[in-house]
Amino acid sequence: MPFQIEQIVLRQIRMPLVHFFETSFGRTYERAMVLVEVRSGGVSGWGEVTCGENPFYNEEWTDSAWLIARDYVAPRLLGHEFGSAEEVNARTAHIRGHNMARGGVEAACWDLEARLNGVPLWKQIGGGARREIPCGVSIGIQDTVPQLLKKIETEVNDGYQRIKMKIKPGWDVDVIREVRKEFPGIKLMADANSAYTLKDIDRLRRLDEFYLMMIEQPLAHDEIIDHVPLQAALQTPICLDECIRSAHQAEQAIRMKACGIINIKLGRVGGFGEAKRVHDVCQANNIPVWCGGMLEAGIGRAHNIALATLPNFVLPGDVSASKRYWKRDIITPWVETTPQGTIAIGDEAGFGYAIDREFLKEVTVREESVA
Ligand code: OSB
Ligand code: MG
């Protein structure tokens, strides 16, 4: 349905994680995210910018996202006559990089359109291939191996369908060996967040003996080509995360056989429009995908759930229960998993959860309206 945005409200919120999250690029104790509310005729659509607090996963961070959204994205959208949310991405495609800031606003527009149409977000984006999405968990680097084993045990007992563990040089072969000894039968994968180079090819080949489902983004964050010789040397499929920012790059990576799997993150590719195109390219080439996570609060989490109902999201993603991250989430009800390690989708209009206004107010540290 056509719409015009009259007002865009940005809110920055701050929420401590229940447990720190460590990747090869650093430790996070507290999240600071930008929420986007787009308003049209008394209806609000909501989005969440998924960047980190520092420019360590990619070039974006909370403050850059705020400025890009406020000064570059919002002015291009306000008052424009959109035929559908499908057209929003192109309005800001002249901005180089900053996909997460662009994508947070774009996703809010899809939620708005879904609400204007009175349909669930998953339906608005063309999803609905499944009523429950399969869930895995991402477990950060721990201080000790016993702590890691304990965490894995907890998540397996909670029913999660696959375990992803973060690795880096020095926290890899020996640690995974311990995990495999304790849990020989679980679906296990490792995420390096770009911690290796081609010089580490022999070290990475040693991971083949642990029959991992995949190894995620072993090489540089902006590098597809080096993954080609690495993939040729490994039995374990490579899954690309950081370096796939568009459907075009997904197509290139698949064509040159740089990977066997792709992780789709809504923000990293700039929103639902491009995420759908990445999904379609992968599906056409028989490359399975799964939905990545960025330690999202409830809104981003709900958007990921909608995304993961597209047909080619056949692998368990990193979308898990709210309580793994937060003492209290900004949505109600919180995202919960079934004993089978799935999240059920609902039929409410929009992203499917209510905003907890009282708590939102409590965690908001700045707010600005652009009209
Ligand atoms: O690489 O997938 C990643 C979190 C922050 C930055 C990058 C990544 C991650 C995760 C966590 O793995 C996924 C989640 O639980 O939200
Ligand atoms: Mg990753």
GROMACS .gro file of C-alpha atoms and ligand atoms in nm:
model
  388
    1MET     CA    1   0.000   0.000   0.000
    2PRO     CA    2   0.133   0.350  -0.082
    3PHE     CA    3   0.246   0.558   0.214
    4GLN     CA    4   0.412   0.883   0.307
    5ILE     CA    5   0.622   0.921   0.620
    6GLU     CA    6   0.538   1.232   0.822
    7GLN     CA    7   0.776   1.192   1.110
    8ILE     CA    8   1.075   0.981   1.208
    9VAL     CA    9   1.165   0.944   1.577
   10LEU     CA   10   1.508   0.815   1.672
   11ARG     CA   11   1.572   0.676   2.018
   12GLN     CA   12   1.897   0.554   2.157
   13ILE     CA   13   1.860   0.292   2.426
   14ARG     CA   14   2.108   0.134   2.662
   15MET     CA   15   2.076  -0.218   2.796
   16PRO     CA   16   2.332  -0.429   2.986
   17LEU     CA   17   2.370  -0.788   2.863
   18VAL     CA   18   2.303  -1.058   3.124
   19HIS     CA   19   2.643  -1.205   3.032
   20PHE     CA   20   2.929  -1.041   2.842
   21PHE     CA   21   2.967  -1.149   2.479
   22GLU     CA   22   3.319  -1.196   2.345
   23THR     CA   23   3.420  -1.234   1.983
   24SER     CA   24   3.763  -1.227   1.817
   25PHE     CA   25   3.726  -0.848   1.795
   26GLY     CA   26   3.635  -0.777   2.157
   27ARG     CA   27   3.402  -0.804   2.453
   28THR     CA   28   3.061  -0.640   2.490
   29TYR     CA   29   2.901  -0.588   2.833
   30GLU     CA   30   2.633  -0.339   2.742
   31ARG     CA   31   2.449  -0.264   2.421
   32ALA     CA   32   2.364   0.083   2.291
   33MET     CA   33   2.121   0.069   2.001
   34VAL     CA   34   1.926   0.312   1.789
   35LEU     CA   35   1.555   0.244   1.749
   36VAL     CA   36   1.359   0.396   1.463
   37GLU     CA   37   0.990   0.485   1.466
   38VAL     CA   38   0.842   0.594   1.132
   39ARG     CA   39   0.497   0.757   1.152
   40SER     CA   40   0.226   0.786   0.892
   41GLY     CA   41  -0.137   0.884   0.955
   42GLY     CA   42  -0.133   0.783   1.320
   43VAL     CA   43   0.036   0.447   1.252
   44SER     CA   44   0.393   0.369   1.362
   45GLY     CA   45   0.642   0.127   1.212
   46TRP     CA   46   0.944   0.021   1.417
   47GLY     CA   47   1.300  -0.069   1.332
   48GLU     CA   48   1.627  -0.132   1.513
   49VAL     CA   49   1.972  -0.041   1.390
   50THR     CA   50   2.188  -0.348   1.450
   51CYS     CA   51   2.538  -0.199   1.460
   52GLY     CA   52   2.770  -0.240   1.757
   53GLU     CA   53   2.889   0.021   2.004
   54ASN     CA   54   3.224   0.037   1.827
   55PRO     CA   55   3.326   0.007   1.460
   56PHE     CA   56   3.476  -0.340   1.513
   57TYR     CA   57   3.232  -0.578   1.342
   58ASN     CA   58   3.198  -0.340   1.049
   59GLU     CA   59   3.255   0.033   1.003
   60GLU     CA   60   2.936   0.136   1.182
   61TRP     CA   61   2.869   0.215   1.545
   62THR     CA   62   2.588   0.367   1.750
   63ASP     CA   63   2.687   0.731   1.701
   64SER     CA   64   2.758   0.700   1.328
   65ALA     CA   65   2.422   0.527   1.284
   66TRP     CA   66   2.244   0.809   1.464
   67LEU     CA   67   2.396   1.072   1.235
   68ILE     CA   68   2.345   0.875   0.914
   69ALA     CA   69   1.983   0.798   1.003
   70ARG     CA   70   1.907   1.155   1.112
   71ASP     CA   71   2.100   1.359   0.854
   72TYR     CA   72   2.106   1.138   0.544
   73VAL     CA   73   1.834   0.872   0.555
   74ALA     CA   74   1.543   1.051   0.723
   75PRO     CA   75   1.547   1.359   0.495
   76ARG     CA   76   1.535   1.134   0.186
   77LEU     CA   77   1.230   0.945   0.312
   78LEU     CA   78   1.016   1.213   0.477
   79GLY     CA   79   0.727   1.327   0.262
   80HIS     CA   80   0.823   1.101  -0.028
   81GLU     CA   81   0.538   0.909  -0.191
   82PHE     CA   82   0.630   0.540  -0.160
   83GLY     CA   83   0.434   0.283  -0.359
   84SER     CA   84   0.561   0.020  -0.115
   85ALA     CA   85   0.845  -0.044   0.131
   86GLU     CA   86   1.020  -0.225  -0.153
   87GLU     CA   87   1.113   0.122  -0.285
   88VAL     CA   88   1.277   0.250   0.033
   89ASN     CA   89   1.620   0.090  -0.016
   90ALA     CA   90   1.677   0.266  -0.349
   91ARG     CA   91   1.604   0.609  -0.192
   92THR     CA   92   1.919   0.579   0.020
   93ALA     CA   93   2.134   0.364  -0.209
   94HIS     CA   94   2.354   0.666  -0.286
   95ILE     CA   95   2.492   0.646   0.069
   96ARG     CA   96   2.818   0.453   0.067
   97GLY     CA   97   2.830   0.186   0.336
   98HIS     CA   98   2.630   0.236   0.658
   99ASN     CA   99   2.394  -0.045   0.564
  100MET     CA  100   2.286  -0.097   0.924
  101ALA     CA  101   2.176   0.263   0.970
  102ARG     CA  102   1.999   0.252   0.633
  103GLY     CA  103   1.855  -0.089   0.710
  104GLY     CA  104   1.718   0.005   1.052
  105VAL     CA  105   1.505   0.274   0.894
  106GLU     CA  106   1.415   0.059   0.595
  107ALA     CA  107   1.297  -0.223   0.821
  108ALA     CA  108   1.077   0.025   1.012
  109CYS     CA  109   0.911   0.113   0.679
  110TRP     CA  110   0.829  -0.253   0.611
  111ASP     CA  111   0.677  -0.278   0.958
  112LEU     CA  112   0.478   0.038   0.887
  113GLU     CA  113   0.348  -0.099   0.558
  114ALA     CA  114   0.254  -0.429   0.722
  115ARG     CA  115   0.054  -0.239   0.986
  116LEU     CA  116  -0.113  -0.016   0.727
  117ASN     CA  117  -0.216  -0.333   0.545
  118GLY     CA  118  -0.314  -0.506   0.870
  119VAL     CA  119  -0.089  -0.805   0.798
  120PRO     CA  120   0.203  -0.965   0.986
  121LEU     CA  121   0.548  -0.846   0.885
  122TRP     CA  122   0.643  -1.197   0.773
  123LYS     CA  123   0.356  -1.187   0.524
  124GLN     CA  124   0.444  -0.837   0.407
  125ILE     CA  125   0.799  -0.944   0.316
  126GLY     CA  126   0.675  -1.255   0.131
  127GLY     CA  127   0.770  -1.505   0.403
  128GLY     CA  128   0.558  -1.763   0.580
  129ALA     CA  129   0.727  -2.078   0.453
  130ARG     CA  130   0.721  -2.208   0.813
  131ARG     CA  131   0.520  -2.138   1.131
  132GLU     CA  132   0.819  -2.205   1.356
  133ILE     CA  133   1.174  -2.102   1.286
  134PRO     CA  134   1.462  -2.331   1.389
  135CYS     CA  135   1.692  -2.173   1.648
  136GLY     CA  136   2.054  -2.205   1.741
  137VAL     CA  137   2.269  -2.007   1.981
  138SER     CA  138   2.593  -1.817   1.947
  139ILE     CA  139   2.824  -1.864   2.245
  140GLY     CA  140   3.105  -1.616   2.295
  141ILE     CA  141   3.465  -1.683   2.389
  142GLN     CA  142   3.476  -1.774   2.759
  143ASP     CA  143   3.749  -1.735   3.019
  144THR     CA  144   3.788  -2.111   3.058
  145VAL     CA  145   3.695  -2.430   2.872
  146PRO     CA  146   3.484  -2.566   3.162
  147GLN     CA  147   3.277  -2.245   3.147
  148LEU     CA  148   3.221  -2.300   2.776
  149LEU     CA  149   3.121  -2.663   2.828
  150LYS     CA  150   2.875  -2.557   3.099
  151LYS     CA  151   2.718  -2.299   2.867
  152ILE     CA  152   2.684  -2.548   2.585
  153GLU     CA  153   2.518  -2.796   2.820
  154THR     CA  154   2.265  -2.533   2.931
  155GLU     CA  155   2.174  -2.440   2.573
  156VAL     CA  156   2.150  -2.801   2.456
  157ASN     CA  157   1.922  -2.876   2.752
  158ASP     CA  158   1.709  -2.577   2.655
  159GLY     CA  159   1.650  -2.747   2.321
  160TYR     CA  160   1.854  -2.527   2.087
  161GLN     CA  161   1.916  -2.710   1.761
  162ARG     CA  162   2.274  -2.607   1.701
  163ILE     CA  163   2.559  -2.453   1.891
  164LYS     CA  164   2.785  -2.189   1.745
  165MET     CA  165   3.103  -2.111   1.931
  166LYS     CA  166   3.327  -1.815   1.869
  167ILE     CA  167   3.689  -1.892   1.788
  168LYS     CA  168   4.014  -1.702   1.743
  169PRO     CA  169   4.380  -1.809   1.720
  170GLY     CA  170   4.456  -1.973   2.055
  171TRP     CA  171   4.088  -2.049   2.126
  172ASP     CA  172   4.018  -2.291   1.845
  173VAL     CA  173   4.154  -2.643   1.774
  174ASP     CA  174   4.219  -2.747   2.134
  175VAL     CA  175   3.897  -2.598   2.263
  176ILE     CA  176   3.682  -2.752   1.990
  177ARG     CA  177   3.846  -3.087   2.063
  178GLU     CA  178   3.726  -3.059   2.424
  179VAL     CA  179   3.378  -2.963   2.309
  180ARG     CA  180   3.360  -3.256   2.070
  181LYS     CA  181   3.480  -3.494   2.339
  182GLU     CA  182   3.196  -3.383   2.565
  183PHE     CA  183   2.931  -3.336   2.294
  184PRO     CA  184   3.007  -3.570   2.003
  185GLY     CA  185   2.656  -3.560   1.862
  186ILE     CA  186   2.554  -3.195   1.860
  187LYS     CA  187   2.529  -2.976   1.553
  188LEU     CA  188   2.832  -2.755   1.607
  189MET     CA  189   2.984  -2.467   1.413
  190ALA     CA  190   3.253  -2.206   1.472
  191ASP     CA  191   3.257  -1.833   1.397
  192ALA     CA  192   3.599  -1.668   1.358
  193ASN     CA  193   3.481  -1.312   1.285
  194SER     CA  194   3.773  -1.262   1.045
  195ALA     CA  195   4.046  -1.365   1.291
  196TYR     CA  196   4.256  -1.564   1.041
  197THR     CA  197   4.451  -1.516   0.717
  198LEU     CA  198   4.547  -1.757   0.442
  199LYS     CA  199   4.870  -1.821   0.632
  200ASP     CA  200   4.654  -2.013   0.882
  201ILE     CA  201   4.531  -2.260   0.621
  202ASP     CA  202   4.696  -2.561   0.790
  203ARG     CA  203   4.554  -2.465   1.128
  204LEU     CA  204   4.205  -2.427   0.981
  205ARG     CA  205   4.233  -2.765   0.806
  206ARG     CA  206   4.277  -2.925   1.147
  207LEU     CA  207   3.918  -2.826   1.219
  208ASP     CA  208   3.793  -3.070   0.954
  209GLU     CA  209   3.828  -3.362   1.199
  210PHE     CA  210   3.553  -3.211   1.417
  211TYR     CA  211   3.287  -3.239   1.143
  212LEU     CA  212   3.159  -2.886   1.205
  213MET     CA  213   2.845  -2.781   1.015
  214MET     CA  214   3.043  -2.481   0.889
  215ILE     CA  215   3.310  -2.231   0.977
  216GLU     CA  216   3.190  -1.874   0.963
  217GLN     CA  217   3.391  -1.583   0.818
  218PRO     CA  218   3.741  -1.715   0.884
  219LEU     CA  219   3.921  -1.451   0.672
  220ALA     CA  220   3.910  -1.074   0.645
  221HIS     CA  221   3.582  -0.890   0.695
  222ASP     CA  222   3.605  -0.726   0.351
  223GLU     CA  223   3.749  -1.025   0.169
  224ILE     CA  224   3.569  -1.277  -0.051
  225ILE     CA  225   3.847  -1.389  -0.287
  226ASP     CA  226   4.085  -1.541  -0.030
  227HIS     CA  227   3.804  -1.768   0.086
  228VAL     CA  228   3.821  -1.949  -0.252
  229PRO     CA  229   4.153  -2.131  -0.196
  230LEU     CA  230   4.060  -2.184   0.169
  231GLN     CA  231   3.728  -2.345   0.079
  232ALA     CA  232   3.906  -2.565  -0.177
  233ALA     CA  233   4.142  -2.683   0.100
  234LEU     CA  234   3.869  -2.756   0.356
  235GLN     CA  235   3.604  -3.026   0.383
  236THR     CA  236   3.408  -2.806   0.622
  237PRO     CA  237   3.178  -2.563   0.440
  238ILE     CA  238   3.264  -2.196   0.478
  239CYS     CA  239   2.977  -1.966   0.574
  240LEU     CA  240   3.026  -1.600   0.489
  241ASP     CA  241   2.897  -1.327   0.718
  242GLU     CA  242   3.084  -0.991   0.728
  243CYS     CA  243   3.192  -0.979   0.364
  244ILE     CA  244   2.845  -1.028   0.212
  245ARG     CA  245   2.679  -0.687   0.208
  246SER     CA  246   2.467  -0.719  -0.104
  247ALA     CA  247   2.302  -0.970  -0.334
  248HIS     CA  248   2.567  -0.890  -0.592
  249GLN     CA  249   2.845  -0.991  -0.354
  250ALA     CA  250   2.653  -1.305  -0.261
  251GLU     CA  251   2.630  -1.391  -0.629
  252GLN     CA  252   3.004  -1.332  -0.676
  253ALA     CA  253   3.098  -1.539  -0.370
  254ILE     CA  254   2.882  -1.830  -0.486
  255ARG     CA  255   3.011  -1.811  -0.843
  256MET     CA  256   3.375  -1.827  -0.734
  257LYS     CA  257   3.299  -2.103  -0.478
  258ALA     CA  258   3.413  -1.900  -0.179
  259CYS     CA  259   3.151  -2.057   0.048
  260GLY     CA  260   2.883  -2.324   0.079
  261ILE     CA  261   2.649  -2.132   0.310
  262ILE     CA  262   2.561  -1.767   0.370
  263ASN     CA  263   2.451  -1.599   0.693
  264ILE     CA  264   2.203  -1.321   0.618
  265LYS     CA  265   2.187  -1.031   0.860
  266LEU     CA  266   1.914  -0.781   0.798
  267GLY     CA  267   2.124  -0.480   0.895
  268ARG     CA  268   2.446  -0.586   0.727
  269VAL     CA  269   2.279  -0.592   0.386
  270GLY     CA  270   2.073  -0.276   0.442
  271GLY     CA  271   1.725  -0.405   0.524
  272PHE     CA  272   1.453  -0.641   0.403
  273GLY     CA  273   1.467  -0.545   0.034
  274GLU     CA  274   1.830  -0.649  -0.006
  275ALA     CA  275   1.801  -0.939   0.241
  276LYS     CA  276   1.527  -1.083   0.020
  277ARG     CA  277   1.750  -1.045  -0.287
  278VAL     CA  278   2.042  -1.217  -0.111
  279HIS     CA  279   1.801  -1.492  -0.009
  280ASP     CA  280   1.679  -1.532  -0.368
  281VAL     CA  281   2.030  -1.545  -0.516
  282CYS     CA  282   2.128  -1.815  -0.266
  283GLN     CA  283   1.809  -2.013  -0.325
  284ALA     CA  284   1.858  -2.006  -0.703
  285ASN     CA  285   2.210  -2.146  -0.651
  286ASN     CA  286   2.119  -2.409  -0.389
  287ILE     CA  287   2.312  -2.228  -0.116
  288PRO     CA  288   2.128  -2.261   0.217
  289VAL     CA  289   2.103  -1.954   0.438
  290TRP     CA  290   2.035  -1.879   0.803
  291CYS     CA  291   1.955  -1.566   0.996
  292GLY     CA  292   2.244  -1.407   1.181
  293GLY     CA  293   2.208  -1.200   1.496
  294MET     CA  294   2.366  -0.883   1.633
  295LEU     CA  295   2.262  -0.909   2.001
  296GLU     CA  296   1.936  -0.738   1.912
  297ALA     CA  297   1.674  -0.607   2.150
  298GLY     CA  298   1.315  -0.715   2.090
  299ILE     CA  299   1.240  -0.517   1.777
  300GLY     CA  300   1.543  -0.636   1.583
  301ARG     CA  301   1.484  -0.986   1.715
  302ALA     CA  302   1.122  -0.984   1.594
  303HIS     CA  303   1.235  -0.862   1.251
  304ASN     CA  304   1.485  -1.148   1.232
  305ILE     CA  305   1.207  -1.394   1.312
  306ALA     CA  306   0.999  -1.260   1.023
  307LEU     CA  307   1.298  -1.278   0.789
  308ALA     CA  308   1.367  -1.639   0.884
  309THR     CA  309   1.025  -1.745   0.751
  310LEU     CA  310   1.148  -1.702   0.392
  311PRO     CA  311   1.179  -2.045   0.230
  312ASN     CA  312   1.558  -2.079   0.198
  313PHE     CA  313   1.624  -2.015   0.569
  314VAL     CA  314   1.659  -2.389   0.618
  315LEU     CA  315   1.938  -2.387   0.878
  316PRO     CA  316   1.896  -2.289   1.246
  317GLY     CA  317   1.994  -1.924   1.292
  318ASP     CA  318   2.134  -1.711   1.574
  319VAL     CA  319   1.790  -1.589   1.676
  320SER     CA  320   1.718  -1.704   2.030
  321ALA     CA  321   1.516  -1.618   2.340
  322SER     CA  322   1.515  -1.264   2.485
  323LYS     CA  323   1.617  -1.390   2.828
  324ARG     CA  324   1.954  -1.509   2.697
  325TYR     CA  325   2.043  -1.142   2.648
  326TRP     CA  326   1.827  -0.926   2.872
  327LYS     CA  327   1.686  -0.907   3.222
  328ARG     CA  328   1.390  -0.737   3.061
  329ASP     CA  329   1.321  -0.688   2.690
  330ILE     CA  330   1.156  -0.383   2.531
  331ILE     CA  331   0.877  -0.595   2.382
  332THR     CA  332   0.596  -0.804   2.528
  333PRO     CA  333   0.576  -1.090   2.537
  334TRP     CA  334   0.949  -1.159   2.525
  335VAL     CA  335   1.077  -1.386   2.252
  336GLU     CA  336   1.062  -1.742   2.379
  337THR     CA  337   1.162  -2.076   2.233
  338THR     CA  338   0.972  -2.404   2.234
  339PRO     CA  339   1.127  -2.718   2.391
  340GLN     CA  340   1.214  -2.822   2.032
  341GLY     CA  341   1.435  -2.518   1.988
  342THR     CA  342   1.204  -2.318   1.765
  343ILE     CA  343   1.030  -1.982   1.782
  344ALA     CA  344   0.663  -1.981   1.682
  345ILE     CA  345   0.538  -1.696   1.465
  346GLY     CA  346   0.209  -1.519   1.524
  347ASP     CA  347  -0.058  -1.349   1.316
  348GLU     CA  348  -0.062  -0.999   1.465
  349ALA     CA  349  -0.017  -0.708   1.226
  350GLY     CA  350   0.338  -0.577   1.203
  351PHE     CA  351   0.637  -0.734   1.378
  352GLY     CA  352   0.416  -0.933   1.607
  353TYR     CA  353   0.501  -0.806   1.956
  354ALA     CA  354   0.396  -0.501   2.157
  355ILE     CA  355   0.642  -0.232   2.266
  356ASP     CA  356   0.687  -0.216   2.642
  357ARG     CA  357   0.650   0.163   2.655
  358GLU     CA  358   0.730   0.196   3.021
  359PHE     CA  359   1.056   0.005   2.992
  360LEU     CA  360   1.142   0.173   2.662
  361LYS     CA  361   1.125   0.507   2.840
  362GLU     CA  362   1.344   0.375   3.118
  363VAL     CA  363   1.625   0.266   2.886
  364THR     CA  364   1.611   0.561   2.645
  365VAL     CA  365   1.913   0.790   2.674
  366ARG     CA  366   1.834   1.024   2.386
  367GLU     CA  367   1.546   1.093   2.155
  368GLU     CA  368   1.514   1.313   1.850
  369SER     CA  369   1.233   1.368   1.605
  370VAL     CA  370   1.275   1.458   1.238
  371ALA     CA  371   0.971   1.582   1.049
  372OSB     O1  372   2.941  -1.261   1.385
  372OSB     O2  373   2.750  -1.342   1.412
  372OSB     C1  374   2.837  -1.263   1.446
  372OSB     C2  375   2.726  -1.079   1.763
  372OSB     C3  376   2.781  -0.954   1.740
  372OSB     C4  377   2.854  -0.934   1.627
  372OSB     C5  378   2.873  -1.036   1.534
  372OSB     C6  379   2.818  -1.160   1.555
  372OSB     C7  380   2.747  -1.184   1.674
  372OSB     C8  381   2.692  -1.312   1.711
  372OSB     C9  382   2.580  -1.311   1.810
  372OSB     O3  383   2.739  -1.417   1.677
  372OSB    C10  384   2.450  -1.347   1.752
  372OSB    C11  385   2.340  -1.321   1.851
  372OSB     O4  386   2.325  -1.401   1.944
  372OSB     O5  387   2.268  -1.220   1.836
  373MG      MG  388   2.938  -1.407   1.235
   0.00000   0.00000   0.00000
